[in-house]
Structures are given as structure tokens and as C-alpha cells.
XYZ file of N, CA, C and O in Angstrom:
544
model
N -49.913 -104.900 58.516
C -48.811 -105.597 59.136
C -48.720 -106.996 58.555
O -49.713 -107.669 58.386
N -47.531 -107.406 58.294
C -47.302 -108.744 57.793
C -47.119 -109.680 58.988
O -46.153 -109.565 59.731
N -48.053 -110.635 59.189
C -47.960 -111.496 60.373
C -46.692 -112.330 60.431
O -46.213 -112.650 61.501
N -46.129 -112.671 59.280
C -44.890 -113.457 59.284
C -43.768 -112.639 59.916
O -43.034 -113.110 60.768
N -43.652 -111.385 59.508
C -42.611 -110.530 60.065
C -42.866 -110.255 61.544
O -41.940 -110.201 62.331
N -44.121 -110.078 61.901
C -44.476 -109.848 63.300
C -44.057 -111.049 64.149
O -43.469 -110.902 65.211
N -44.348 -112.252 63.663
C -43.943 -113.466 64.369
C -42.421 -113.554 64.476
O -41.892 -114.022 65.477
N -41.722 -113.107 63.447
C -40.263 -113.153 63.472
C -39.717 -112.266 64.589
O -38.758 -112.645 65.268
N -40.302 -111.094 64.794
C -39.875 -110.232 65.903
C -40.096 -110.927 67.241
O -39.236 -110.917 68.110
N -41.262 -111.517 67.389
C -41.560 -112.192 68.652
C -40.606 -113.359 68.906
O -40.138 -113.544 70.022
N -40.318 -114.118 67.870
C -39.373 -115.240 68.021
C -37.980 -114.731 68.374
O -37.314 -115.260 69.260
N -37.526 -113.699 67.661
C -36.184 -113.169 67.917
C -36.090 -112.609 69.334
O -35.104 -112.832 70.029
N -37.126 -111.902 69.758
C -37.114 -111.376 71.123
C -37.168 -112.506 72.142
O -36.539 -112.424 73.199
N -37.898 -113.554 71.811
C -37.966 -114.717 72.705
C -36.604 -115.345 72.937
O -36.330 -115.884 74.018
N -35.739 -115.246 71.946
C -34.387 -115.786 72.077
C -33.446 -114.833 72.811
O -32.441 -115.258 73.367
N -33.758 -113.544 72.802
C -32.851 -112.541 73.361
C -33.228 -112.074 74.772
O -32.375 -111.611 75.515
N -34.519 -112.142 75.116
C -34.959 -111.629 76.417
C -35.065 -112.742 77.438
O -35.539 -113.839 77.120
N -34.659 -112.448 78.666
C -34.875 -113.434 79.716
C -36.363 -113.431 80.073
O -37.127 -112.560 79.644
N -36.768 -114.402 80.849
C -38.192 -114.590 81.155
C -38.811 -113.369 81.835
O -39.918 -112.950 81.488
N -38.101 -112.785 82.770
C -38.620 -111.624 83.503
C -38.801 -110.415 82.572
O -39.813 -109.730 82.622
N -37.829 -110.185 81.708
C -37.912 -109.058 80.780
C -39.016 -109.289 79.750
O -39.763 -108.366 79.408
N -39.126 -110.518 79.249
C -40.183 -110.847 78.297
C -41.555 -110.617 78.925
O -42.477 -110.114 78.262
N -41.690 -110.941 80.196
C -42.965 -110.729 80.897
C -43.259 -109.237 81.038
O -44.397 -108.801 80.852
N -42.242 -108.438 81.329
C -42.438 -106.985 81.409
C -42.927 -106.427 80.081
O -43.821 -105.591 80.041
N -42.328 -106.896 78.995
C -42.742 -106.440 77.675
C -44.172 -106.885 77.375
O -44.972 -106.105 76.835
N -44.517 -108.105 77.728
C -45.879 -108.602 77.499
C -46.904 -107.775 78.272
O -47.968 -107.435 77.743
N -46.581 -107.427 79.506
C -47.479 -106.589 80.313
C -47.611 -105.206 79.679
O -48.722 -104.659 79.578
N -46.499 -104.645 79.235
C -46.529 -103.328 78.596
C -47.388 -103.356 77.334
O -48.192 -102.444 77.090
N -47.245 -104.397 76.540
C -48.058 -104.525 75.322
C -49.537 -104.640 75.654
O -50.380 -104.032 74.979
N -49.855 -105.385 76.685
C -51.259 -105.528 77.093
C -51.815 -104.192 77.590
O -52.968 -103.845 77.291
N -51.009 -103.442 78.331
C -51.442 -102.126 78.806
C -51.739 -101.195 77.638
O -52.744 -100.489 77.632
N -50.853 -101.188 76.657
C -51.029 -100.326 75.481
C -52.255 -100.762 74.678
O -53.018 -99.923 74.196
N -52.456 -102.069 74.552
C -53.622 -102.568 73.819
C -54.921 -102.163 74.516
O -55.907 -101.831 73.864
N -54.893 -102.160 75.853
C -56.098 -101.813 76.614
C -56.335 -100.309 76.673
O -57.481 -99.849 76.630
N -55.259 -99.563 76.814
C -55.360 -98.104 76.934
C -54.213 -97.478 76.153
O -53.085 -97.381 76.636
N -54.510 -97.047 74.942
C -53.492 -96.552 74.026
C -52.622 -95.438 74.571
O -51.429 -95.360 74.261
N -53.174 -94.578 75.402
C -52.393 -93.451 75.915
C -51.243 -93.899 76.816
O -50.309 -93.138 77.048
N -51.268 -95.128 77.298
C -50.177 -95.653 78.135
C -48.857 -95.697 77.372
O -47.790 -95.689 77.966
N -48.933 -95.719 76.051
C -47.695 -95.805 75.271
C -46.800 -94.592 75.502
O -45.583 -94.704 75.449
N -47.391 -93.448 75.806
C -46.601 -92.239 76.048
C -45.697 -92.397 77.271
O -44.621 -91.798 77.337
N -46.106 -93.211 78.210
C -45.320 -93.457 79.421
C -44.331 -94.597 79.198
O -43.192 -94.538 79.648
N -44.754 -95.615 78.481
C -43.960 -96.836 78.315
C -42.879 -96.694 77.245
O -41.738 -97.132 77.434
N -43.210 -96.085 76.108
C -42.324 -96.022 74.945
C -40.935 -95.450 75.254
O -39.930 -96.026 74.842
N -40.846 -94.341 75.996
C -39.513 -93.778 76.263
C -38.607 -94.692 77.095
O -37.393 -94.599 77.005
N -39.181 -95.577 77.881
C -38.384 -96.438 78.752
C -38.085 -97.811 78.194
O -37.546 -98.665 78.903
N -38.395 -98.040 76.936
C -38.220 -99.374 76.360
C -36.765 -99.838 76.403
O -36.484 -100.981 76.745
N -35.842 -98.966 76.090
C -34.425 -99.350 76.116
C -33.984 -99.808 77.499
O -33.227 -100.770 77.628
N -34.469 -99.124 78.520
C -34.138 -99.535 79.892
C -34.846 -100.841 80.260
O -34.307 -101.663 80.988
N -36.054 -101.035 79.744
C -36.828 -102.221 80.084
C -36.237 -103.485 79.460
O -36.081 -104.501 80.138
N -35.905 -103.442 78.171
C -35.493 -104.658 77.460
C -34.018 -104.690 77.101
O -33.502 -105.727 76.696
N -33.352 -103.556 77.189
C -31.953 -103.483 76.801
C -31.806 -102.921 75.395
O -32.791 -102.748 74.678
N -30.580 -102.645 75.027
C -30.307 -102.010 73.733
C -29.411 -102.863 72.841
O -28.852 -102.373 71.870
N -29.306 -104.122 73.186
C -28.453 -105.016 72.405
C -29.009 -105.287 71.019
O -30.158 -104.964 70.705
N -28.186 -105.897 70.184
C -28.604 -106.234 68.829
C -29.642 -107.345 68.858
O -29.544 -108.277 69.646
N -30.633 -107.242 67.994
C -31.650 -108.283 67.894
C -31.028 -109.573 67.376
O -31.391 -110.664 67.791
N -30.066 -109.440 66.480
C -29.311 -110.570 65.959
C -27.877 -110.402 66.453
O -27.134 -109.569 65.928
N -27.471 -111.155 67.476
C -26.176 -110.927 68.123
C -24.972 -110.965 67.189
O -24.004 -110.247 67.401
N -25.027 -111.770 66.142
C -23.874 -111.891 65.246
C -23.831 -110.789 64.186
O -22.917 -110.739 63.365
N -24.804 -109.875 64.202
C -24.864 -108.801 63.204
C -23.762 -107.772 63.434
O -23.180 -107.678 64.525
N -23.486 -107.006 62.419
C -22.497 -105.942 62.476
C -23.133 -104.711 63.126
O -24.028 -104.093 62.542
N -22.686 -104.355 64.292
C -23.276 -103.247 65.050
C -23.126 -101.900 64.349
O -23.846 -100.955 64.671
N -22.216 -101.805 63.387
C -22.034 -100.528 62.688
C -23.001 -100.370 61.511
O -23.087 -99.287 60.935
N -23.726 -101.415 61.162
C -24.688 -101.362 60.061
C -25.934 -100.603 60.537
O -26.599 -101.033 61.475
N -26.271 -99.479 59.914
C -27.416 -98.689 60.375
C -28.765 -99.378 60.151
O -29.776 -98.944 60.697
N -28.793 -100.461 59.383
C -30.041 -101.174 59.117
C -30.344 -102.249 60.158
O -31.426 -102.810 60.150
N -29.392 -102.527 61.021
C -29.557 -103.592 62.004
C -30.533 -103.165 63.091
O -30.496 -102.044 63.589
N -31.399 -104.085 63.469
C -32.394 -103.831 64.512
C -31.822 -104.172 65.886
O -31.060 -105.120 66.040
N -32.223 -103.406 66.866
C -31.888 -103.703 68.254
C -33.098 -104.354 68.923
O -34.223 -104.326 68.391
N -32.868 -104.896 70.095
C -33.954 -105.459 70.896
C -34.975 -104.355 71.195
O -36.187 -104.590 71.128
N -34.490 -103.160 71.485
C -35.389 -102.038 71.764
C -36.209 -101.657 70.535
O -37.408 -101.364 70.647
N -35.596 -101.668 69.345
C -36.331 -101.357 68.114
C -37.506 -102.324 67.931
O -38.635 -101.912 67.649
N -37.225 -103.609 68.058
C -38.265 -104.623 67.864
C -39.347 -104.494 68.931
O -40.540 -104.616 68.636
N -38.953 -104.214 70.156
C -39.927 -104.055 71.238
C -40.807 -102.831 71.013
O -42.018 -102.874 71.230
N -40.198 -101.743 70.561
C -40.994 -100.543 70.252
C -41.986 -100.824 69.128
O -43.123 -100.368 69.155
N -41.554 -101.583 68.129
C -42.464 -101.939 67.036
C -43.658 -102.717 67.573
O -44.809 -102.421 67.240
N -43.406 -103.699 68.422
C -44.508 -104.496 68.962
C -45.436 -103.645 69.828
O -46.660 -103.861 69.819
N -44.887 -102.692 70.548
C -45.743 -101.788 71.330
C -46.621 -100.947 70.411
O -47.820 -100.770 70.673
N -46.038 -100.422 69.342
C -46.820 -99.624 68.396
C -47.876 -100.479 67.701
O -49.003 -100.030 67.492
N -47.540 -101.711 67.370
C -48.506 -102.628 66.766
C -49.677 -102.843 67.730
O -50.829 -102.945 67.299
N -49.394 -102.856 69.021
C -50.441 -103.059 70.025
C -51.488 -101.954 70.022
O -52.598 -102.145 70.503
N -51.132 -100.798 69.483
C -52.104 -99.701 69.387
C -53.208 -99.987 68.377
O -54.301 -99.426 68.470
N -52.922 -100.813 67.397
C -53.912 -101.107 66.363
C -54.310 -99.849 65.614
O -53.465 -99.037 65.238
N -55.586 -99.670 65.426
C -56.107 -98.538 64.659
C -55.936 -97.201 65.377
O -56.137 -96.151 64.780
N -55.544 -97.219 66.636
C -55.344 -95.976 67.401
C -53.968 -95.371 67.180
O -53.626 -94.348 67.761
N -53.165 -95.976 66.345
C -51.781 -95.548 66.169
C -51.683 -94.092 65.710
O -50.793 -93.366 66.155
N -52.588 -93.647 64.844
C -52.523 -92.264 64.350
C -52.643 -91.248 65.479
O -52.073 -90.163 65.411
N -53.386 -91.589 66.532
C -53.579 -90.660 67.653
C -52.321 -90.494 68.497
O -52.180 -89.508 69.210
N -51.423 -91.448 68.447
C -50.272 -91.447 69.354
C -48.922 -91.236 68.671
O -48.002 -90.697 69.268
N -48.781 -91.669 67.444
C -47.458 -91.780 66.829
C -46.761 -90.431 66.625
O -45.555 -90.325 66.818
N -47.494 -89.408 66.274
C -46.847 -88.109 66.045
C -46.251 -87.547 67.332
O -45.131 -87.031 67.322
N -46.981 -87.651 68.436
C -46.458 -87.142 69.713
C -45.256 -87.963 70.173
O -44.282 -87.407 70.684
N -45.306 -89.282 69.992
C -44.166 -90.120 70.353
C -42.928 -89.699 69.570
O -41.833 -89.620 70.120
N -43.131 -89.432 68.303
C -42.022 -89.019 67.449
C -41.515 -87.627 67.838
O -40.321 -87.424 68.028
N -42.416 -86.707 67.957
C -42.056 -85.310 68.240
C -41.303 -85.171 69.564
O -40.350 -84.417 69.667
N -41.721 -85.911 70.578
C -41.104 -85.794 71.903
C -40.003 -86.823 72.147
O -39.369 -86.810 73.197
N -39.765 -87.700 71.179
C -38.803 -88.777 71.379
C -37.368 -88.372 71.106
O -37.092 -87.414 70.389
N -36.452 -89.142 71.697
C -35.037 -88.944 71.398
C -34.716 -89.692 70.097
O -35.613 -90.225 69.438
N -33.459 -89.729 69.716
C -33.068 -90.361 68.458
C -33.457 -91.832 68.373
O -33.932 -92.295 67.340
N -33.269 -92.568 69.464
C -33.619 -93.990 69.454
C -35.129 -94.192 69.336
O -35.594 -95.099 68.643
N -35.884 -93.351 70.013
C -37.340 -93.457 69.941
C -37.844 -93.100 68.548
O -38.739 -93.757 68.003
N -37.247 -92.085 67.947
C -37.644 -91.710 66.579
C -37.268 -92.814 65.595
O -38.026 -93.131 64.686
N -36.109 -93.403 65.789
C -35.715 -94.539 64.944
C -36.724 -95.678 65.111
O -37.098 -96.330 64.141
N -37.173 -95.905 66.337
C -38.180 -96.943 66.590
C -39.480 -96.680 65.851
O -40.090 -97.597 65.293
N -39.891 -95.421 65.820
C -41.100 -95.057 65.079
C -40.900 -95.322 63.597
O -41.739 -95.947 62.937
N -39.770 -94.871 63.054
C -39.525 -95.073 61.619
C -39.470 -96.553 61.245
O -40.032 -96.964 60.236
N -38.785 -97.332 62.043
C -38.679 -98.759 61.744
C -40.015 -99.474 61.795
O -40.250 -100.440 61.060
N -40.915 -98.988 62.643
C -42.218 -99.631 62.810
C -43.211 -99.275 61.718
O -44.202 -99.984 61.514
N -42.985 -98.194 61.003
C -43.978 -97.709 60.030
C -44.507 -98.780 59.074
O -45.716 -98.844 58.839
N -43.659 -99.654 58.497
C -44.201 -100.650 57.561
C -45.185 -101.640 58.204
O -45.936 -102.303 57.501
N -45.180 -101.731 59.522
C -46.024 -102.688 60.233
C -47.311 -102.067 60.762
O -48.103 -102.750 61.399
N -47.499 -100.780 60.535
C -48.586 -100.044 61.175
C -49.615 -99.529 60.177
O -49.258 -99.132 59.069
N -50.870 -99.464 60.613
C -51.914 -98.885 59.775
C -51.945 -97.357 59.916
O -52.948 -96.767 60.308
N -50.827 -96.728 59.604
C -50.687 -95.284 59.773
C -51.296 -94.562 58.576
O -51.097 -94.976 57.435
N -51.988 -93.466 58.855
C -52.501 -92.614 57.787
C -51.335 -92.201 56.898
O -50.258 -91.842 57.378
N -51.554 -92.250 55.607
C -50.487 -91.973 54.642
C -49.823 -90.611 54.866
O -48.598 -90.480 54.818
N -50.611 -89.578 55.127
C -50.053 -88.229 55.317
C -49.176 -88.168 56.565
O -48.126 -87.521 56.561
N -49.584 -88.849 57.617
C -48.786 -88.869 58.851
C -47.473 -89.596 58.598
O -46.391 -89.113 58.955
N -47.542 -90.754 57.976
C -46.334 -91.523 57.685
C -45.374 -90.759 56.792
O -44.169 -90.746 57.031
N -45.899 -90.104 55.798
C -45.073 -89.324 54.886
C -44.363 -88.185 55.613
O -43.166 -87.950 55.409
N -45.077 -87.506 56.495
C -44.463 -86.411 57.264
C -43.326 -86.929 58.143
O -42.279 -86.280 58.266
N -43.513 -88.098 58.729
C -42.463 -88.677 59.577
C -41.240 -89.066 58.750
O -40.097 -88.830 59.163
N -41.468 -89.636 57.583
C -40.354 -90.028 56.710
C -39.630 -88.787 56.189
O -38.392 -88.743 56.155
N -40.376 -87.766 55.812
C -39.747 -86.534 55.324
C -38.863 -85.923 56.398
O -37.764 -85.441 56.112
N -39.311 -85.954 57.643
C -38.495 -85.421 58.726
C -37.198 -86.218 58.869
O -36.130 -85.643 59.069
N -37.290 -87.523 58.756
C -36.086 -88.368 58.858
C -35.088 -88.032 57.765
O -33.882 -88.006 57.999
N -35.594 -87.756 56.586
C -34.705 -87.451 55.466
C -34.030 -86.089 55.617
O -32.966 -85.861 55.044
N -34.615 -85.208 56.405
C -34.012 -83.881 56.635
C -32.907 -83.923 57.685
O -32.150 -82.982 57.834
N -32.814 -85.002 58.424
C -31.810 -85.106 59.476
C -30.499 -85.624 58.918
O -30.435 -86.134 57.805
N -29.476 -85.558 59.720
C -28.189 -86.162 59.363
C -27.999 -87.495 60.069
O -26.904 -88.031 60.076
N -29.071 -88.016 60.659
C -28.992 -89.273 61.392
C -29.221 -90.428 60.423
O -30.345 -90.735 60.046
N -28.148 -91.092 60.029
C -28.203 -92.178 59.068
C -29.075 -93.317 59.597
O -29.779 -93.981 58.841
N -29.057 -93.546 60.903
C -29.842 -94.638 61.487
C -31.339 -94.407 61.266
O -32.076 -95.347 61.014
N -31.793 -93.167 61.372
C -33.222 -92.892 61.164
C -33.574 -93.000 59.698
O -34.628 -93.537 59.345
N -32.726 -92.504 58.824
C -33.008 -92.621 57.387
C -33.002 -94.085 56.958
O -33.788 -94.486 56.113
N -32.112 -94.870 57.538
C -32.025 -96.291 57.194
C -33.247 -97.062 57.659
O -33.658 -98.018 57.018
N -33.807 -96.641 58.793
C -34.982 -97.335 59.325
C -36.115 -97.217 58.348
O -36.889 -98.085 58.131
């Protein structure tokens, strides 16, 4: 993970989330860091927890490369798994909806994912017709 990019997500979220929502995300990240299996419960509800707005409000919402607040929050949750990410990421992807799968794909560059696992996830994205997942 590149710490500069990680800090950029935190700063951008700090500008977009109100204090109560930011605290919910911080608690969720701490829970995942303490007990990795908690991500299976938290990850699907991220959009409801933080919202689905654009991370950069002035961005073009039709651009498939644009990150949402939920995308960045999911990335930070996955980063919180640390070295345990391989144990959780495939199930999150397999059972996730389109937004959750996009969140997994977008987070891959920031994660210490086993190469074979990451490759399988990317190959699946390329087989879909979902431009947002391929763009991630």
C-alpha cells in the first residue's frame, strides 16, 4: 500500500463525511482490524453507512473511473485487514453485489493480496459487461 494514497483517501473522506459518519467508519475499521471476520458483516452495509456520493464532488459522475465515498471507505476497511486480506477477500467478492465487487477491485492496488487471488478477481471483472468493475 502506498501511504500517500492511503492518506489521500482519509483526507478526502474527512472532507466528505460528517463527524458522526466518520466516527462510524473509524469504529468499523477498528473492528475489522481487531477481528477480520467482522468485515463480512460490515462490508455490505458500507454504502448505507457512509453514503454513495462522489468522493470528489466536482467529478463527472458518468466517468467509470471516479471513486465514490463508499469505494474509498471499502478500501480503507480492506486495508484494515492487513495480512489477513487473503482469507476474506474472495468471499466478499463472491457474495458481493456490483458495488461491493467494484470496491474489491478498486482496493486491490492497496492490498497485500496473493498474486493468484488478485489475478482471479481481475479476470472475473474482465469477463463481465460492467464497465465500472473493469475500470476499477
